């Protein structure tokens, strides 16, 4: 089974802090994704990556950046956290043709105070 | 207008009932259609994946796609308390998924 692991289940940070969310997948998947999930809005794509050192903006990239230095690891960075970035963050991965289903981690619930 | 609209629920049904979940979409470029199940404090897990119009069955679950009407459905037969979760529809174009907002289902024992 595909395993997507997010390093923290719950995280509390302060406004203005730089925040790192880490994601690791163990199936040698080429593609990795970061979403945020908010009530009534569903999942929205922040950034994705098709290869090491490559990144593409999703639908809501403002205030975020990403890093993919190794194939199995994809990091989401909040450069200067703000209260409107309080949310559930989900990492996903898939392989091959990009229309293949994505496999998700269990999420990081991030609170910005 | 959102690309993918999902009945917001919540839905509460007695054990054994048929659960019917629906999504509509506006972009005919969507080619692949999925249903995910998300338990509380967990990530979404794939339930059904299809790319053609028609029905696809897997155990108690049936996914239905009508591309001409831009409408997809998920039916759960003989629902169980363990089916209590949030169900998300998703559809893919160009490798990117667009999600519905999710429907929370509670199956009462």
mmCIF file of C-alpha atoms in Angstrom:
data_model
loop_
_atom_site.group_PDB
_atom_site.id
_atom_site.type_symbol
_atom_site.label_atom_id
_atom_site.label_comp_id
_atom_site.label_asym_id
_atom_site.label_seq_id
_atom_site.Cartn_x
_atom_site.Cartn_y
_atom_site.Cartn_z
ATOM 1 C CA UNK A 1 0.000 0.000 0.000
ATOM 2 C CA UNK A 2 1.081 3.538 -0.721
ATOM 3 C CA UNK A 3 2.169 5.381 2.369
ATOM 4 C CA UNK A 4 2.151 9.166 2.450
ATOM 5 C CA UNK A 5 3.411 10.462 5.765
ATOM 6 C CA UNK A 6 3.045 14.006 7.023
ATOM 7 C CA UNK A 7 5.450 14.826 9.811
ATOM 8 C CA UNK A 8 3.012 16.565 12.164
ATOM 9 C CA UNK A 9 -0.681 15.900 12.856
ATOM 10 C CA UNK A 10 -1.201 19.140 14.775
ATOM 11 C CA UNK A 11 0.861 22.320 14.745
ATOM 12 C CA UNK A 12 0.384 25.679 16.455
ATOM 13 C CA UNK A 13 2.434 28.660 15.291
ATOM 14 C CA UNK A 14 2.390 32.417 15.700
ATOM 15 C CA UNK A 15 1.693 35.112 13.139
ATOM 16 C CA UNK A 16 4.813 36.027 11.189
ATOM 17 C CA UNK A 17 6.647 32.756 11.826
ATOM 18 C CA UNK A 18 8.157 30.744 8.992
ATOM 19 C CA UNK A 19 6.450 27.343 8.983
ATOM 20 C CA UNK A 20 7.602 24.120 7.366
ATOM 21 C CA UNK A 21 5.258 21.208 6.638
ATOM 22 C CA UNK A 22 6.943 18.002 5.558
ATOM 23 C CA UNK A 23 5.617 15.132 3.470
ATOM 24 C CA UNK A 24 7.271 11.843 2.545
ATOM 25 C CA UNK A 25 5.968 9.089 0.256
ATOM 26 C CA UNK A 26 7.429 5.597 0.059
ATOM 27 C CA UNK A 27 6.284 4.426 -3.391
ATOM 28 C CA UNK A 28 8.745 6.256 -5.614
ATOM 29 C CA UNK A 29 5.938 8.407 -7.014
ATOM 30 C CA UNK A 30 6.876 11.092 -9.507
ATOM 31 C CA UNK A 31 4.122 13.560 -8.677
ATOM 32 C CA UNK A 32 3.418 15.223 -5.353
ATOM 33 C CA UNK A 33 0.785 17.748 -4.334
ATOM 34 C CA UNK A 34 -0.107 20.094 -1.467
ATOM 35 C CA UNK A 35 -3.726 21.013 -0.730
ATOM 36 C CA UNK A 36 -5.515 22.886 1.984
ATOM 37 C CA UNK A 37 -8.971 21.807 3.130
ATOM 38 C CA UNK A 38 -11.465 24.252 4.601
ATOM 39 C CA UNK A 39 -15.130 23.686 5.548
ATOM 40 C CA UNK A 40 -17.464 24.418 2.670
ATOM 41 C CA UNK A 41 -14.587 24.936 0.238
ATOM 42 C CA UNK A 42 -13.295 21.410 -0.163
ATOM 43 C CA UNK A 43 -9.692 20.767 -1.156
ATOM 44 C CA UNK A 44 -7.805 23.488 -2.999
ATOM 45 C CA UNK A 45 -4.475 22.910 -4.725
ATOM 46 C CA UNK A 46 -1.600 25.061 -3.475
ATOM 47 C CA UNK A 47 1.441 23.685 -5.349
ATOM 48 C CA UNK A 48 2.488 20.510 -7.092
ATOM 49 C CA UNK A 49 5.659 18.955 -8.414
ATOM 50 C CA UNK A 50 6.267 16.530 -11.276
ATOM 51 C CA UNK A 51 9.941 15.959 -10.581
ATOM 52 C CA UNK A 52 12.782 16.758 -8.246
ATOM 53 C CA UNK A 53 13.486 20.491 -8.107
ATOM 54 C CA UNK A 54 10.414 21.230 -10.220
ATOM 55 C CA UNK A 55 7.310 22.998 -8.960
ATOM 56 C CA UNK A 56 4.109 24.358 -10.408
ATOM 57 C CA UNK A 57 1.618 26.772 -8.899
ATOM 58 C CA UNK A 58 -1.812 25.482 -8.104
ATOM 59 C CA UNK A 59 -4.958 27.509 -7.604
ATOM 60 C CA UNK A 60 -3.991 29.310 -4.376
ATOM 61 C CA UNK A 61 -0.167 29.668 -4.198
ATOM 62 C CA UNK A 62 -0.063 33.118 -2.590
ATOM 63 C CA UNK A 63 1.776 33.114 0.714
ATOM 64 C CA UNK A 64 3.265 29.649 0.161
ATOM 65 C CA UNK A 65 6.354 28.134 -1.411
ATOM 66 C CA UNK A 66 7.545 24.547 -1.820
ATOM 67 C CA UNK A 67 10.738 22.569 -2.010
ATOM 68 C CA UNK A 68 11.441 19.191 -3.563
ATOM 69 C CA UNK A 69 15.107 18.267 -3.189
ATOM 70 C CA UNK A 70 14.491 14.504 -3.152
ATOM 71 C CA UNK A 71 11.925 12.467 -5.044
ATOM 72 C CA UNK A 72 10.242 11.135 -1.925
ATOM 73 C CA UNK A 73 9.993 14.418 -0.007
ATOM 74 C CA UNK A 74 7.892 17.511 -0.689
ATOM 75 C CA UNK A 75 7.890 20.439 1.724
ATOM 76 C CA UNK A 76 5.379 23.257 2.017
ATOM 77 C CA UNK A 77 6.665 26.543 3.403
ATOM 78 C CA UNK A 78 4.618 29.383 4.827
ATOM 79 C CA UNK A 79 7.031 32.295 4.494
ATOM 80 C CA UNK A 80 5.312 34.522 7.063
ATOM 81 C CA UNK A 81 2.337 32.780 8.623
ATOM 82 C CA UNK A 82 -0.951 34.632 8.874
ATOM 83 C CA UNK A 83 -4.192 33.744 10.662
ATOM 84 C CA UNK A 84 -5.985 33.096 7.357
ATOM 85 C CA UNK A 85 -3.587 30.204 6.770
ATOM 86 C CA UNK A 86 -5.129 28.292 9.674
ATOM 87 C CA UNK A 87 -6.355 25.148 7.946
ATOM 88 C CA UNK A 88 -5.960 21.421 7.361
ATOM 89 C CA UNK A 89 -3.058 20.756 4.984
ATOM 90 C CA UNK A 90 -3.024 17.559 2.936
ATOM 91 C CA UNK A 91 -0.171 16.090 0.940
ATOM 92 C CA UNK A 92 -0.794 13.641 -1.917
ATOM 93 C CA UNK A 93 1.192 11.717 -4.499
ATOM 94 C CA UNK A 94 0.647 9.672 -7.651
ATOM 95 C CA UNK A 95 2.658 8.120 -10.412
ATOM 96 C CA UNK A 96 2.750 7.856 -14.145
ATOM 97 C CA UNK A 97 0.041 9.605 -16.168
ATOM 98 C CA UNK A 98 -1.037 12.527 -14.100
ATOM 99 C CA UNK A 99 -4.692 11.467 -14.237
ATOM 100 C CA UNK A 100 -4.024 8.520 -11.967
ATOM 101 C CA UNK A 101 -5.725 8.725 -8.553
ATOM 102 C CA UNK A 102 -3.840 10.565 -5.868
ATOM 103 C CA UNK A 103 -2.994 9.007 -2.508
ATOM 104 C CA UNK A 104 -3.259 11.243 0.531
ATOM 105 C CA UNK A 105 -1.576 11.566 3.886
ATOM 106 C CA UNK A 106 -3.601 12.080 7.061
ATOM 107 C CA UNK A 107 -3.084 15.816 7.096
ATOM 108 C CA UNK A 108 -1.566 18.468 9.335
ATOM 109 C CA UNK A 109 -4.003 20.656 11.220
ATOM 110 C CA UNK A 110 -2.230 24.014 11.440
ATOM 111 C CA UNK A 111 -3.368 26.811 13.726
ATOM 112 C CA UNK A 112 -1.845 30.268 13.394
ATOM 113 C CA UNK A 113 -2.380 32.437 16.479
ATOM 114 C CA UNK B 1 -19.508 29.511 -9.848
ATOM 115 C CA UNK B 2 -17.490 26.531 -8.659
ATOM 116 C CA UNK B 3 -16.313 24.016 -11.247
ATOM 117 C CA UNK B 4 -17.625 21.144 -9.114
ATOM 118 C CA UNK B 5 -20.800 21.383 -7.050
ATOM 119 C CA UNK B 6 -21.619 18.750 -4.457
ATOM 120 C CA UNK B 7 -24.792 18.407 -2.404
ATOM 121 C CA UNK B 8 -23.658 19.811 0.962
ATOM 122 C CA UNK B 9 -25.660 17.547 3.269
ATOM 123 C CA UNK B 10 -25.306 16.526 5.988
ATOM 124 C CA UNK B 11 -27.074 13.266 5.389
ATOM 125 C CA UNK B 12 -28.369 10.987 8.153
ATOM 126 C CA UNK B 13 -29.775 7.567 7.272
ATOM 127 C CA UNK B 14 -30.712 4.405 9.201
ATOM 128 C CA UNK B 15 -28.507 1.350 8.915
ATOM 129 C CA UNK B 16 -29.348 -0.679 5.823
ATOM 130 C CA UNK B 17 -30.593 2.283 3.789
ATOM 131 C CA UNK B 18 -29.269 3.249 0.358
ATOM 132 C CA UNK B 19 -27.115 6.381 0.414
ATOM 133 C CA UNK B 20 -27.157 8.540 -2.708
ATOM 134 C CA UNK B 21 -24.502 11.214 -3.247
ATOM 135 C CA UNK B 22 -24.306 13.579 -6.202
ATOM 136 C CA UNK B 23 -21.998 16.062 -7.904
ATOM 137 C CA UNK B 24 -22.409 18.249 -10.953
ATOM 138 C CA UNK B 25 -19.668 19.927 -12.934
ATOM 139 C CA UNK B 26 -19.444 22.666 -15.509
ATOM 140 C CA UNK B 27 -16.269 21.899 -17.458
ATOM 141 C CA UNK B 28 -16.637 19.243 -20.150
ATOM 142 C CA UNK B 29 -12.823 18.830 -20.188
ATOM 143 C CA UNK B 30 -13.001 16.667 -17.062
ATOM 144 C CA UNK B 31 -12.154 13.136 -18.105
ATOM 145 C CA UNK B 32 -11.586 11.093 -14.962
ATOM 146 C CA UNK B 33 -13.949 10.872 -12.019
ATOM 147 C CA UNK B 34 -13.306 9.741 -8.478
ATOM 148 C CA UNK B 35 -14.975 9.349 -5.139
ATOM 149 C CA UNK B 36 -12.972 9.615 -1.946
ATOM 150 C CA UNK B 37 -14.037 8.748 1.599
ATOM 151 C CA UNK B 38 -12.629 10.754 4.491
ATOM 152 C CA UNK B 39 -13.021 9.662 8.083
ATOM 153 C CA UNK B 40 -12.710 12.246 10.847
ATOM 154 C CA UNK B 41 -9.080 13.330 11.415
ATOM 155 C CA UNK B 42 -7.853 11.212 8.495
ATOM 156 C CA UNK B 43 -6.879 11.904 4.903
ATOM 157 C CA UNK B 44 -9.134 11.087 1.928
ATOM 158 C CA UNK B 45 -8.941 7.511 0.665
ATOM 159 C CA UNK B 46 -9.897 6.481 -2.848
ATOM 160 C CA UNK B 47 -13.183 4.593 -3.158
ATOM 161 C CA UNK B 48 -13.988 4.611 -6.868
ATOM 162 C CA UNK B 49 -12.209 5.685 -10.057
ATOM 163 C CA UNK B 50 -13.741 5.781 -13.518
ATOM 164 C CA UNK B 51 -13.353 7.591 -16.819
ATOM 165 C CA UNK B 52 -16.336 6.531 -18.879
ATOM 166 C CA UNK B 53 -20.034 7.218 -18.733
ATOM 167 C CA UNK B 54 -22.062 4.448 -17.160
ATOM 168 C CA UNK B 55 -21.966 2.478 -13.941
ATOM 169 C CA UNK B 56 -19.067 0.925 -12.078
ATOM 170 C CA UNK B 57 -19.722 -1.394 -9.174
ATOM 171 C CA UNK B 58 -17.432 -2.455 -6.327
ATOM 172 C CA UNK B 59 -19.112 -4.405 -3.574
ATOM 173 C CA UNK B 60 -21.747 -2.208 -1.948
ATOM 174 C CA UNK B 61 -20.592 0.862 -3.882
ATOM 175 C CA UNK B 62 -21.754 1.956 -7.341
ATOM 176 C CA UNK B 63 -20.364 4.968 -9.157
ATOM 177 C CA UNK B 64 -22.389 6.465 -11.958
ATOM 178 C CA UNK B 65 -21.150 8.970 -14.543
ATOM 179 C CA UNK B 66 -23.300 10.840 -17.046
ATOM 180 C CA UNK B 67 -20.988 13.000 -19.151
ATOM 181 C CA UNK B 68 -23.790 14.371 -21.305
ATOM 182 C CA UNK B 69 -25.498 15.814 -18.214
ATOM 183 C CA UNK B 70 -22.200 16.541 -16.399
ATOM 184 C CA UNK B 71 -23.392 14.607 -13.388
ATOM 185 C CA UNK B 72 -21.840 11.906 -11.220
ATOM 186 C CA UNK B 73 -23.304 9.870 -8.383
ATOM 187 C CA UNK B 74 -22.210 7.424 -5.725
ATOM 188 C CA UNK B 75 -24.625 4.891 -4.271
ATOM 189 C CA UNK B 76 -23.942 2.914 -1.099
ATOM 190 C CA UNK B 77 -26.166 -0.123 -0.625
ATOM 191 C CA UNK B 78 -26.912 -1.733 2.735
ATOM 192 C CA UNK B 79 -25.231 1.156 4.535
ATOM 193 C CA UNK B 80 -23.359 0.411 7.765
ATOM 194 C CA UNK B 81 -22.355 2.648 10.698
ATOM 195 C CA UNK B 82 -18.769 2.230 9.477
ATOM 196 C CA UNK B 83 -19.796 4.123 6.303
ATOM 197 C CA UNK B 84 -20.221 7.281 8.405
ATOM 198 C CA UNK B 85 -17.719 9.682 6.861
ATOM 199 C CA UNK B 86 -17.376 12.635 4.533
ATOM 200 C CA UNK B 87 -17.536 11.723 0.850
ATOM 201 C CA UNK B 88 -15.715 13.856 -1.697
ATOM 202 C CA UNK B 89 -16.203 13.766 -5.425
ATOM 203 C CA UNK B 90 -13.201 14.671 -7.550
ATOM 204 C CA UNK B 91 -12.543 15.007 -11.247
ATOM 205 C CA UNK B 92 -9.386 15.339 -13.233
ATOM 206 C CA UNK B 93 -8.232 17.297 -16.244
ATOM 207 C CA UNK B 94 -4.657 17.858 -17.266
ATOM 208 C CA UNK B 95 -3.454 16.006 -14.204
ATOM 209 C CA UNK B 96 -5.094 18.359 -11.709
ATOM 210 C CA UNK B 97 -7.940 17.323 -9.465
ATOM 211 C CA UNK B 98 -10.937 19.525 -8.699
ATOM 212 C CA UNK B 99 -12.934 18.540 -5.635
ATOM 213 C CA UNK B 100 -16.459 18.988 -4.433
ATOM 214 C CA UNK B 101 -16.855 20.445 -0.947
ATOM 215 C CA UNK B 102 -17.885 17.063 0.482
ATOM 216 C CA UNK B 103 -21.025 15.509 1.952
ATOM 217 C CA UNK B 104 -20.971 14.245 5.528
ATOM 218 C CA UNK B 105 -22.937 11.034 5.965
ATOM 219 C CA UNK B 106 -24.048 9.525 9.266
ATOM 220 C CA UNK B 107 -25.453 5.991 9.307
ATOM 221 C CA UNK B 108 -27.485 5.418 12.473
ATOM 222 C CA UNK B 109 -27.368 1.952 14.043
#
